[in-house]
CSV table of C-alpha atoms in Angstrom, one decimal:
chain,number,residue,atom,x,y,z
A,124,UNK,CA,6.9,10.8,-22.8
A,125,UNK,CA,6.0,13.8,-20.6
A,126,UNK,CA,4.4,11.8,-18.3
A,127,UNK,CA,7.1,9.3,-17.8
A,128,UNK,CA,9.7,11.7,-16.4
A,129,UNK,CA,7.5,13.2,-13.7
A,130,UNK,CA,7.0,9.7,-12.3
A,131,UNK,CA,10.4,9.0,-12.0
A,132,UNK,CA,11.3,12.1,-10.1
A,133,UNK,CA,9.4,10.4,-7.2
A,134,UNK,CA,11.1,7.1,-7.6
A,135,UNK,CA,14.5,8.6,-8.0
A,136,UNK,CA,14.0,10.3,-4.8
A,137,UNK,CA,12.4,7.7,-2.7
A,138,UNK,CA,14.7,5.2,-3.6
A,139,UNK,CA,17.8,7.1,-2.0
A,140,UNK,CA,16.3,8.2,1.1
A,141,UNK,CA,18.1,5.7,3.1
A,142,UNK,CA,21.4,6.4,1.2
A,143,UNK,CA,21.5,10.1,1.8
A,144,UNK,CA,20.7,10.1,5.5
A,145,UNK,CA,22.6,6.9,6.3
A,146,UNK,CA,23.2,6.1,9.9
A,147,UNK,CA,22.4,9.3,11.3
A,148,UNK,CA,18.5,8.4,10.6
A,149,UNK,CA,18.6,6.9,13.9
A,150,UNK,CA,18.3,10.3,15.8
A,151,UNK,CA,16.3,13.3,15.6
A,152,UNK,CA,18.2,16.7,15.2
A,153,UNK,CA,18.2,17.4,19.0
A,154,UNK,CA,19.6,13.9,19.6
A,155,UNK,CA,16.4,12.5,21.1
A,156,UNK,CA,15.8,8.9,19.9
A,157,UNK,CA,12.4,8.4,18.2
A,158,UNK,CA,9.9,6.8,20.2
A,159,UNK,CA,7.6,5.4,17.4
A,160,UNK,CA,8.6,5.1,13.8
A,161,UNK,CA,12.5,4.8,13.3
A,162,UNK,CA,13.2,6.9,10.6
A,163,UNK,CA,15.8,4.3,9.0
A,164,UNK,CA,12.7,1.7,9.0
A,165,UNK,CA,10.5,4.6,7.1
A,166,UNK,CA,13.5,5.0,5.0
A,167,UNK,CA,13.6,1.3,3.9
A,168,UNK,CA,10.0,1.5,3.4
A,169,UNK,CA,10.1,4.2,1.0
A,170,UNK,CA,12.7,2.2,-0.9
A,171,UNK,CA,10.4,-0.7,-0.9
A,172,UNK,CA,7.7,1.4,-2.2
A,173,UNK,CA,4.5,2.0,-0.5
A,174,UNK,CA,1.2,0.3,-1.6
A,175,UNK,CA,-1.4,3.0,-2.3
A,176,UNK,CA,-2.7,4.3,1.2
A,177,UNK,CA,0.0,3.1,3.4
A,178,UNK,CA,1.9,6.4,3.5
A,179,UNK,CA,-1.3,8.1,5.4
A,180,UNK,CA,-0.5,6.4,8.7
A,181,UNK,CA,3.3,7.1,8.5
A,182,UNK,CA,2.6,10.9,7.3
A,183,UNK,CA,0.1,11.2,10.4
A,184,UNK,CA,3.0,9.7,12.7
A,185,UNK,CA,5.6,12.2,11.5
A,186,UNK,CA,3.1,15.1,12.0
A,187,UNK,CA,2.8,14.0,15.6
A,188,UNK,CA,6.7,14.1,15.8
A,189,UNK,CA,6.9,17.5,14.3
A,190,UNK,CA,4.1,19.0,16.7
A,191,UNK,CA,6.1,17.4,19.6
A,192,UNK,CA,9.4,18.8,18.5
A,193,UNK,CA,8.9,21.5,15.8
A,194,UNK,CA,12.9,21.6,15.9
A,195,UNK,CA,13.1,18.0,14.4
A,196,UNK,CA,14.5,18.6,11.0
A,197,UNK,CA,14.9,14.8,10.0
A,198,UNK,CA,11.1,14.0,10.7
A,199,UNK,CA,10.4,17.4,8.8
A,200,UNK,CA,12.3,16.2,5.9
A,201,UNK,CA,10.5,12.8,6.0
A,202,UNK,CA,7.3,14.6,6.3
A,203,UNK,CA,7.9,16.7,3.1
A,204,UNK,CA,8.9,13.5,1.3
A,205,UNK,CA,5.9,11.6,2.6
A,206,UNK,CA,3.4,14.4,1.7
A,207,UNK,CA,5.0,14.0,-1.9
A,208,UNK,CA,4.5,10.3,-2.0
A,209,UNK,CA,0.7,11.0,-1.0
A,210,UNK,CA,0.3,13.5,-4.0
A,211,UNK,CA,1.7,10.6,-6.1
A,212,UNK,CA,-0.4,8.0,-4.6
A,213,UNK,CA,-3.7,10.0,-4.8
A,214,UNK,CA,-3.3,12.4,-7.3
A,215,UNK,CA,-4.2,15.2,-4.7
A,216,UNK,CA,-2.1,18.1,-5.6
A,217,UNK,CA,-3.0,19.8,-1.9
A,218,UNK,CA,-0.4,17.8,-0.6
A,219,UNK,CA,2.5,19.8,-2.5
A,220,UNK,CA,1.8,23.2,-0.7
A,221,UNK,CA,2.1,20.8,2.8
A,222,UNK,CA,5.4,19.4,1.3
A,223,UNK,CA,6.7,22.8,0.6
A,224,UNK,CA,5.9,24.1,4.1
A,225,UNK,CA,7.7,21.2,5.9
A,226,UNK,CA,10.7,21.0,3.4
A,227,UNK,CA,11.3,24.8,3.8
A,228,UNK,CA,11.1,24.6,7.7
A,229,UNK,CA,13.9,21.8,7.4
A,230,UNK,CA,16.1,24.3,5.2
A,231,UNK,CA,15.6,27.2,7.5
A,232,UNK,CA,16.7,25.1,10.7
A,233,UNK,CA,19.4,23.3,8.8
A,234,UNK,CA,20.3,25.3,5.6
A,235,UNK,CA,23.3,22.7,4.4
A,236,UNK,CA,20.4,19.9,4.5
A,237,UNK,CA,21.1,18.3,1.2
A,238,UNK,CA,18.0,15.9,0.8
A,239,UNK,CA,15.8,18.8,2.2
A,240,UNK,CA,16.9,20.5,-0.8
A,241,UNK,CA,16.6,17.6,-3.2
A,242,UNK,CA,13.0,17.2,-1.9
A,243,UNK,CA,12.3,20.9,-2.6
A,244,UNK,CA,13.8,20.6,-6.3
A,245,UNK,CA,12.1,17.3,-6.6
A,246,UNK,CA,8.5,19.4,-5.5
A,247,UNK,CA,9.6,22.1,-8.0
A,248,UNK,CA,10.0,19.6,-10.9
A,249,UNK,CA,6.5,17.9,-10.0
A,250,UNK,CA,4.7,21.5,-10.2
A,251,UNK,CA,6.7,21.9,-13.6
A,252,UNK,CA,8.7,24.7,-12.3
A,253,UNK,CA,12.0,23.6,-13.7
A,254,UNK,CA,14.3,26.5,-13.4
A,255,UNK,CA,13.5,26.3,-9.7
A,256,UNK,CA,14.2,22.7,-9.7
A,257,UNK,CA,17.7,23.2,-11.7
A,258,UNK,CA,18.7,25.8,-8.9
A,259,UNK,CA,17.8,23.9,-5.9
A,260,UNK,CA,19.2,20.6,-7.3
A,261,UNK,CA,22.4,22.4,-8.1
A,262,UNK,CA,22.6,23.7,-4.5
A,263,UNK,CA,21.9,19.9,-3.0
A,264,UNK,CA,24.5,18.8,-5.6
A,265,UNK,CA,27.2,21.3,-4.2
A,266,UNK,CA,26.3,20.1,-0.5
A,267,UNK,CA,26.4,16.4,-1.5
A,268,UNK,CA,28.9,15.9,-4.3
A,269,UNK,CA,29.3,12.5,-4.1
A,270,UNK,CA,25.6,11.8,-4.0
A,271,UNK,CA,23.7,10.6,-7.0
A,272,UNK,CA,20.1,11.7,-6.2
A,273,UNK,CA,20.3,15.3,-6.7
A,274,UNK,CA,22.0,14.7,-10.2
A,275,UNK,CA,18.8,12.9,-11.0
A,276,UNK,CA,16.5,15.8,-10.2
A,277,UNK,CA,18.9,18.0,-11.9
A,278,UNK,CA,19.2,16.1,-15.1
A,279,UNK,CA,15.4,15.7,-15.1
A,280,UNK,CA,15.0,19.8,-14.9
A,281,UNK,CA,17.7,20.2,-17.5
A,282,UNK,CA,15.8,18.0,-20.2
A,283,UNK,CA,12.5,20.1,-19.5
A,284,UNK,CA,14.7,23.2,-20.2
A,285,UNK,CA,15.8,21.9,-23.3
A,286,UNK,CA,19.5,21.7,-22.1
A,287,UNK,CA,20.1,18.0,-23.4
A,288,UNK,CA,24.1,18.0,-23.5
A,289,UNK,CA,24.1,19.2,-19.6
A,290,UNK,CA,21.1,16.8,-18.7
A,291,UNK,CA,22.8,13.8,-20.3
A,292,UNK,CA,25.8,14.4,-18.6
A,293,UNK,CA,24.0,14.5,-15.2
A,294,UNK,CA,22.6,11.3,-15.8
A,295,UNK,CA,26.0,9.4,-17.0
A,296,UNK,CA,27.4,11.2,-13.9
A,297,UNK,CA,24.6,9.7,-11.8
A,298,UNK,CA,24.8,6.2,-13.1
A,299,UNK,CA,28.7,6.2,-12.6
A,300,UNK,CA,27.8,7.3,-9.0
A,301,UNK,CA,25.1,4.9,-8.5
A,302,UNK,CA,23.9,2.5,-11.1
A,303,UNK,CA,20.5,1.5,-9.8
A,304,UNK,CA,16.9,1.8,-10.8
A,305,UNK,CA,16.6,5.5,-10.7
A,306,UNK,CA,19.8,5.9,-12.9
A,307,UNK,CA,19.1,3.2,-15.4
A,308,UNK,CA,15.5,4.6,-16.0
A,309,UNK,CA,17.4,8.1,-17.1
A,310,UNK,CA,20.0,6.6,-19.1
A,311,UNK,CA,16.9,4.6,-21.0
A,312,UNK,CA,15.0,7.9,-21.2
A,313,UNK,CA,18.1,9.8,-22.9
A,314,UNK,CA,18.6,7.1,-25.2
A,315,UNK,CA,14.9,7.1,-26.3
A,316,UNK,CA,15.1,10.9,-26.6
A,317,UNK,CA,18.3,10.1,-29.1
A,318,UNK,CA,16.5,8.0,-31.3
A,319,UNK,CA,17.7,4.6,-29.7
A,320,UNK,CA,14.8,2.6,-29.0
A,321,UNK,CA,16.8,-0.7,-28.8
A,322,UNK,CA,19.3,1.1,-26.3
A,323,UNK,CA,16.5,2.6,-24.3
A,324,UNK,CA,14.8,-0.8,-23.9
A,325,UNK,CA,18.2,-2.6,-23.0
A,326,UNK,CA,19.0,0.4,-20.3
A,327,UNK,CA,15.0,0.1,-18.9
A,328,UNK,CA,15.5,-3.8,-18.8
A,329,UNK,CA,18.7,-3.0,-16.3
A,330,UNK,CA,16.4,-0.7,-14.4
A,331,UNK,CA,14.0,-3.3,-13.9
A,332,UNK,CA,16.6,-6.0,-12.7
A,333,UNK,CA,18.0,-3.5,-10.3
A,334,UNK,CA,14.5,-2.9,-9.1
A,335,UNK,CA,14.3,-6.6,-7.9
A,336,UNK,CA,13.1,-6.6,-4.3
A,337,UNK,CA,11.0,-3.4,-4.4
A,338,UNK,CA,7.4,-3.1,-4.8
A,339,UNK,CA,6.2,0.2,-6.6
A,340,UNK,CA,9.5,1.2,-8.2
A,341,UNK,CA,9.8,-2.2,-9.7
A,342,UNK,CA,6.0,-1.9,-11.2
A,343,UNK,CA,6.7,1.4,-12.2
A,344,UNK,CA,9.9,0.4,-14.2
A,345,UNK,CA,8.0,-2.4,-15.8
A,346,UNK,CA,5.3,0.0,-17.2
A,347,UNK,CA,8.1,2.3,-18.4
A,348,UNK,CA,9.5,-0.9,-20.4
A,349,UNK,CA,6.1,-1.6,-21.8
A,350,UNK,CA,5.5,1.7,-22.8
A,351,UNK,CA,8.9,1.6,-24.8
A,352,UNK,CA,7.7,-1.2,-26.5
A,353,UNK,CA,4.1,0.2,-26.9
A,354,UNK,CA,5.8,3.4,-28.6
A,355,UNK,CA,7.7,1.7,-31.2
A,356,UNK,CA,4.6,-0.4,-32.0
A,357,UNK,CA,5.1,-3.8,-30.4
A,358,UNK,CA,1.8,-4.4,-28.3
A,359,UNK,CA,2.7,-7.9,-27.4
A,360,UNK,CA,5.6,-7.5,-25.5
A,361,UNK,CA,4.1,-4.2,-23.9
A,362,UNK,CA,0.9,-5.9,-22.5
A,363,UNK,CA,3.3,-8.5,-21.1
A,364,UNK,CA,5.3,-5.9,-19.1
A,365,UNK,CA,2.2,-4.2,-18.0
A,366,UNK,CA,0.7,-7.3,-16.8
A,367,UNK,CA,3.8,-8.4,-14.7
A,368,UNK,CA,3.8,-4.9,-13.2
A,369,UNK,CA,0.2,-6.2,-12.1
A,370,UNK,CA,1.4,-9.4,-10.8
A,371,UNK,CA,4.0,-7.5,-8.8
A,372,UNK,CA,2.0,-5.0,-7.3
A,373,UNK,CA,-1.7,-5.8,-7.8
A,374,UNK,CA,-4.2,-3.2,-8.7
A,375,UNK,CA,-1.4,-0.7,-9.8
A,376,UNK,CA,-2.9,2.2,-11.3
A,377,UNK,CA,-0.4,3.1,-13.8
A,378,UNK,CA,-0.4,-0.7,-15.1
A,379,UNK,CA,-4.5,-0.7,-15.5
A,380,UNK,CA,-4.1,2.6,-17.5
A,381,UNK,CA,-1.2,1.2,-19.7
A,382,UNK,CA,-3.4,-1.9,-20.3
A,383,UNK,CA,-6.3,0.1,-21.2
A,384,UNK,CA,-4.6,2.0,-23.9
A,385,UNK,CA,-3.4,-1.3,-25.6
A,386,UNK,CA,-6.7,-2.6,-25.5
A,387,UNK,CA,-8.0,0.6,-27.0
A,388,UNK,CA,-5.1,0.2,-29.7
A,389,UNK,CA,-6.7,-3.1,-30.3
A,390,UNK,CA,-10.1,-1.6,-30.7
A,391,UNK,CA,-11.6,-3.5,-27.5
A,392,UNK,CA,-13.1,-0.2,-26.5
A,393,UNK,CA,-15.2,-1.8,-23.6
A,394,UNK,CA,-12.4,-3.4,-22.0
A,395,UNK,CA,-10.5,-0.3,-22.4
A,396,UNK,CA,-13.3,1.7,-20.8
A,397,UNK,CA,-13.5,-0.9,-17.7
A,398,UNK,CA,-9.8,-0.2,-17.2
A,399,UNK,CA,-9.6,3.2,-17.4
A,400,UNK,CA,-12.4,3.8,-14.9
A,401,UNK,CA,-10.7,1.3,-12.6
A,402,UNK,CA,-7.8,3.8,-12.8
A,403,UNK,CA,-9.3,7.1,-12.4
A,404,UNK,CA,-11.5,5.7,-9.4
A,405,UNK,CA,-8.0,5.3,-7.7
A,406,UNK,CA,-6.0,8.0,-9.0
A,407,UNK,CA,-7.8,10.5,-10.9
A,408,UNK,CA,-5.0,12.0,-13.4
A,409,UNK,CA,-5.9,14.2,-16.2
A,410,UNK,CA,-4.4,12.1,-18.8
A,411,UNK,CA,-6.4,9.0,-17.9
A,412,UNK,CA,-9.5,11.0,-17.8
A,413,UNK,CA,-8.7,12.4,-21.2
A,414,UNK,CA,-7.8,9.0,-22.5
A,415,UNK,CA,-11.0,7.7,-21.0
A,416,UNK,CA,-12.8,10.4,-22.9
A,417,UNK,CA,-11.5,9.6,-26.1
A,418,UNK,CA,-12.3,5.8,-25.9
A,419,UNK,CA,-15.8,6.7,-24.8
A,420,UNK,CA,-16.4,9.3,-27.8
A,421,UNK,CA,-15.0,6.3,-30.2
A,422,UNK,CA,-17.4,3.7,-28.5
A,423,UNK,CA,-20.1,6.3,-29.5
A,424,UNK,CA,-20.8,7.2,-25.9
A,425,UNK,CA,-20.5,11.1,-26.1
A,426,UNK,CA,-22.5,12.1,-23.0
A,427,UNK,CA,-19.9,10.0,-21.0
A,428,UNK,CA,-17.1,11.3,-23.0
A,429,UNK,CA,-18.1,14.9,-22.0
A,430,UNK,CA,-18.3,14.1,-18.4
A,431,UNK,CA,-14.9,12.5,-18.5
A,432,UNK,CA,-13.5,15.7,-20.5
A,433,UNK,CA,-15.1,17.9,-17.8
A,434,UNK,CA,-13.3,15.8,-15.2
A,435,UNK,CA,-10.0,16.6,-16.7
A,436,UNK,CA,-10.8,20.6,-16.8
A,437,UNK,CA,-11.7,20.0,-12.9
A,438,UNK,CA,-8.5,18.1,-12.2
A,439,UNK,CA,-6.4,20.8,-14.0
A,440,UNK,CA,-8.0,23.6,-12.1
A,441,UNK,CA,-7.0,21.8,-9.0
A,442,UNK,CA,-3.4,21.5,-10.1
A,443,UNK,CA,-3.1,25.1,-10.8
A,444,UNK,CA,-4.6,26.2,-7.7
A,445,UNK,CA,-1.9,23.9,-5.9
A,446,UNK,CA,1.1,25.6,-7.7
A,447,UNK,CA,1.3,23.3,-10.8
A,448,UNK,CA,2.1,24.9,-14.1
A,449,UNK,CA,0.3,23.1,-16.7
A,450,UNK,CA,-0.2,25.4,-19.8
A,451,UNK,CA,1.6,23.1,-21.8
A,452,UNK,CA,-0.6,20.2,-20.9
A,453,UNK,CA,-3.6,22.1,-21.2
A,454,UNK,CA,-2.7,23.7,-24.4
A,455,UNK,CA,-2.3,20.3,-25.9
A,456,UNK,CA,-5.4,19.0,-24.6
A,457,UNK,CA,-7.2,21.8,-26.1
A,458,UNK,CA,-5.7,21.8,-29.6
A,459,UNK,CA,-6.3,17.8,-29.6
A,460,UNK,CA,-10.2,18.6,-28.8
A,461,UNK,CA,-10.7,21.2,-31.0
A,462,UNK,CA,-11.2,24.2,-28.6
A,463,UNK,CA,-9.9,27.3,-27.5
A,464,UNK,CA,-7.2,27.6,-30.2
A,465,UNK,CA,-6.1,31.3,-29.6
A,466,UNK,CA,-5.9,30.9,-26.0
A,467,UNK,CA,-4.2,27.5,-26.5
A,468,UNK,CA,-1.4,29.2,-28.5
A,469,UNK,CA,-1.0,31.6,-26.0
A,470,UNK,CA,-0.5,29.1,-23.2
A,471,UNK,CA,2.0,27.3,-25.7
A,472,UNK,CA,3.8,30.4,-26.3
A,473,UNK,CA,4.0,31.0,-22.2
A,474,UNK,CA,5.3,27.6,-21.3
A,475,UNK,CA,7.9,27.8,-24.1
A,476,UNK,CA,9.4,30.8,-22.8
A,477,UNK,CA,11.0,28.7,-20.0
A,478,UNK,CA,10.5,24.9,-21.4
A,479,UNK,CA,12.4,25.1,-24.4
A,480,UNK,CA,12.6,21.4,-24.9
A,481,UNK,CA,11.5,19.1,-28.0
A,482,UNK,CA,7.9,18.7,-26.2
A,483,UNK,CA,7.7,22.6,-25.7
A,484,UNK,CA,8.6,23.0,-29.7
A,485,UNK,CA,6.2,20.5,-30.4
A,486,UNK,CA,3.4,21.9,-28.8
A,487,UNK,CA,3.8,25.1,-29.8
A,488,UNK,CA,4.3,23.9,-33.3
A,489,UNK,CA,1.0,22.3,-33.2
A,490,UNK,CA,-0.7,25.5,-31.7
A,491,UNK,CA,0.6,27.7,-34.7
A,492,UNK,CA,-0.5,24.9,-36.9
A,493,UNK,CA,-4.2,24.9,-35.4
A,494,UNK,CA,-4.1,28.6,-35.5
A,495,UNK,CA,-3.1,28.5,-39.3
A,496,UNK,CA,0.5,30.1,-38.7
A,497,UNK,CA,2.2,27.0,-40.6
A,498,UNK,CA,5.4,28.7,-41.7
A,499,UNK,CA,6.0,29.4,-37.9
A,500,UNK,CA,4.7,26.1,-37.2
A,501,UNK,CA,7.6,24.4,-39.4
A,502,UNK,CA,10.3,26.1,-37.8
A,503,UNK,CA,9.3,24.7,-34.2
A,504,UNK,CA,8.5,21.3,-35.6
A,505,UNK,CA,12.0,21.0,-36.8
A,506,UNK,CA,13.0,21.7,-33.5
A,507,UNK,CA,11.0,19.4,-32.0
A,508,UNK,CA,12.7,16.6,-34.0
A,509,UNK,CA,16.1,17.9,-33.3
A,510,UNK,CA,17.4,15.2,-31.5
A,511,UNK,CA,16.3,12.3,-33.8
A,512,UNK,CA,13.8,11.2,-31.5
A,513,UNK,CA,11.7,8.3,-32.9
A,514,UNK,CA,8.0,9.8,-31.8
A,515,UNK,CA,5.3,9.1,-34.1
A,516,UNK,CA,2.9,11.9,-32.9
A,517,UNK,CA,5.9,14.6,-33.3
A,518,UNK,CA,6.2,13.1,-37.0
A,519,UNK,CA,2.6,13.3,-37.5
A,520,UNK,CA,2.5,17.0,-36.4
A,521,UNK,CA,5.3,17.5,-38.8
A,522,UNK,CA,3.4,15.9,-41.7
A,523,UNK,CA,0.4,17.9,-41.1
A,524,UNK,CA,2.5,21.2,-40.9
A,525,UNK,CA,4.1,20.1,-44.4
A,526,UNK,CA,1.1,19.6,-45.9
A,527,UNK,CA,-0.3,23.0,-44.8
A,528,UNK,CA,2.5,24.4,-46.8
A,529,UNK,CA,1.8,22.7,-49.7
A,530,UNK,CA,4.7,20.0,-49.4
A,531,UNK,CA,2.6,17.1,-50.0
A,532,UNK,CA,5.2,14.9,-50.9
A,533,UNK,CA,7.1,15.5,-47.5
A,534,UNK,CA,4.2,15.1,-45.4
A,535,UNK,CA,3.3,11.8,-47.1
A,536,UNK,CA,7.1,10.9,-46.0
A,537,UNK,CA,6.3,11.8,-42.4
A,538,UNK,CA,2.9,10.4,-42.1
A,539,UNK,CA,4.5,6.6,-43.6
A,540,UNK,CA,7.5,7.1,-41.2
A,541,UNK,CA,5.1,8.0,-37.9
A,542,UNK,CA,3.0,4.8,-38.8
A,543,UNK,CA,6.0,2.7,-39.4
A,544,UNK,CA,7.1,3.4,-35.9
A,545,UNK,CA,3.9,3.1,-34.2
A,546,UNK,CA,0.8,2.3,-36.3
A,547,UNK,CA,-1.1,2.7,-33.0
A,548,UNK,CA,0.4,6.1,-31.8
A,549,UNK,CA,-3.0,7.8,-31.3
A,550,UNK,CA,-6.4,7.1,-31.3
A,551,UNK,CA,-7.4,10.4,-32.4
A,552,UNK,CA,-5.0,10.9,-35.3
A,553,UNK,CA,-4.1,7.3,-36.8
A,554,UNK,CA,-7.4,7.5,-38.7
A,555,UNK,CA,-6.4,10.5,-40.1
A,556,UNK,CA,-3.1,9.7,-41.0
A,557,UNK,CA,-4.3,6.4,-42.7
A,558,UNK,CA,-7.0,8.6,-44.9
A,559,UNK,CA,-4.5,11.2,-45.9
A,560,UNK,CA,-2.0,8.5,-47.3
A,561,UNK,CA,-5.4,6.7,-49.1
């Protein structure tokens, strides 16, 4: 679940560039008309979604415009957004500092530019700096009270900070202002968090309908719809949604990786390995490299699995070097792969100091359990389930913590519940759950 919200940040931002700029996109700040890339056309391309690599030429043109006129605020803002899109397309986190430079320059030239502040808020969220994202999105919201996009980024940040009531209110207001792909997908996520999978699927279907006519945003939404089905144990409709995403956007990395996960869940490891390799060749994200390593290990290809896990470590170091806070994610990876338990606990605690979300509680609970501190773990596991979320992995974590404390009956109940929700919830832990119940 963590991954989907961060993908959503960029979709929500690019889907409203045109709306925020409106008619003024035809001019630079100094009043000179653009001689090359027209900003309103660029915003339209953002809205339609870029195919991988399309943004590079556009970013280069914007760089030339900014070089010619360093005071061109609108070009600086679009350049900052283009850098975020490049990071999204390529997985190259070095675009994040470049985006920060462009957007910060824009806000210094025009402190009241709501889109620049929203771009900085989205950048902060992409770097997992959620308190900064909340603050910046709040400023953008005050400058553009009738705009929906700052509300989306604000709600995203509040979710990760564990402030759910305020987050859901922001999403509701966003949907009232602009019922579109970005707002429907967030309503879907809120319903999922609240344990309403049917309502979440219905809202995501609305997002799919709203995305007709776009390319990448529609493909992303179809993948999220498939994930909702997958997380509730429905592999067939999940796979159909993933394949439809590939029809709409051939070669779409997130759909390839999602189909790889579905293949692995069916025990088709060779097919899953091919698809995961295809995905990481284009977009080397740590979650896909890690999943590739897990499947390789299950397929008996230990040396290749170690290579994939090594790639995860390398990518995470690059993310950290470019300002992305990944303590929670690296802690969970280490906990699931039997390494660095004391250090993983320290990282989970550090992340939890800001991210008091159900994800933060769950990872901290699992870290405490792995370090033999099961009583403390149980308190956080209870909090991780406080919204009633139908998350099989969180229920599995709770089951193992209950068993650690000697409550075998409760542990077995949570295991059965996890498998009932999704019998494919984890390549690593489904076999553990089944063995324990037997």
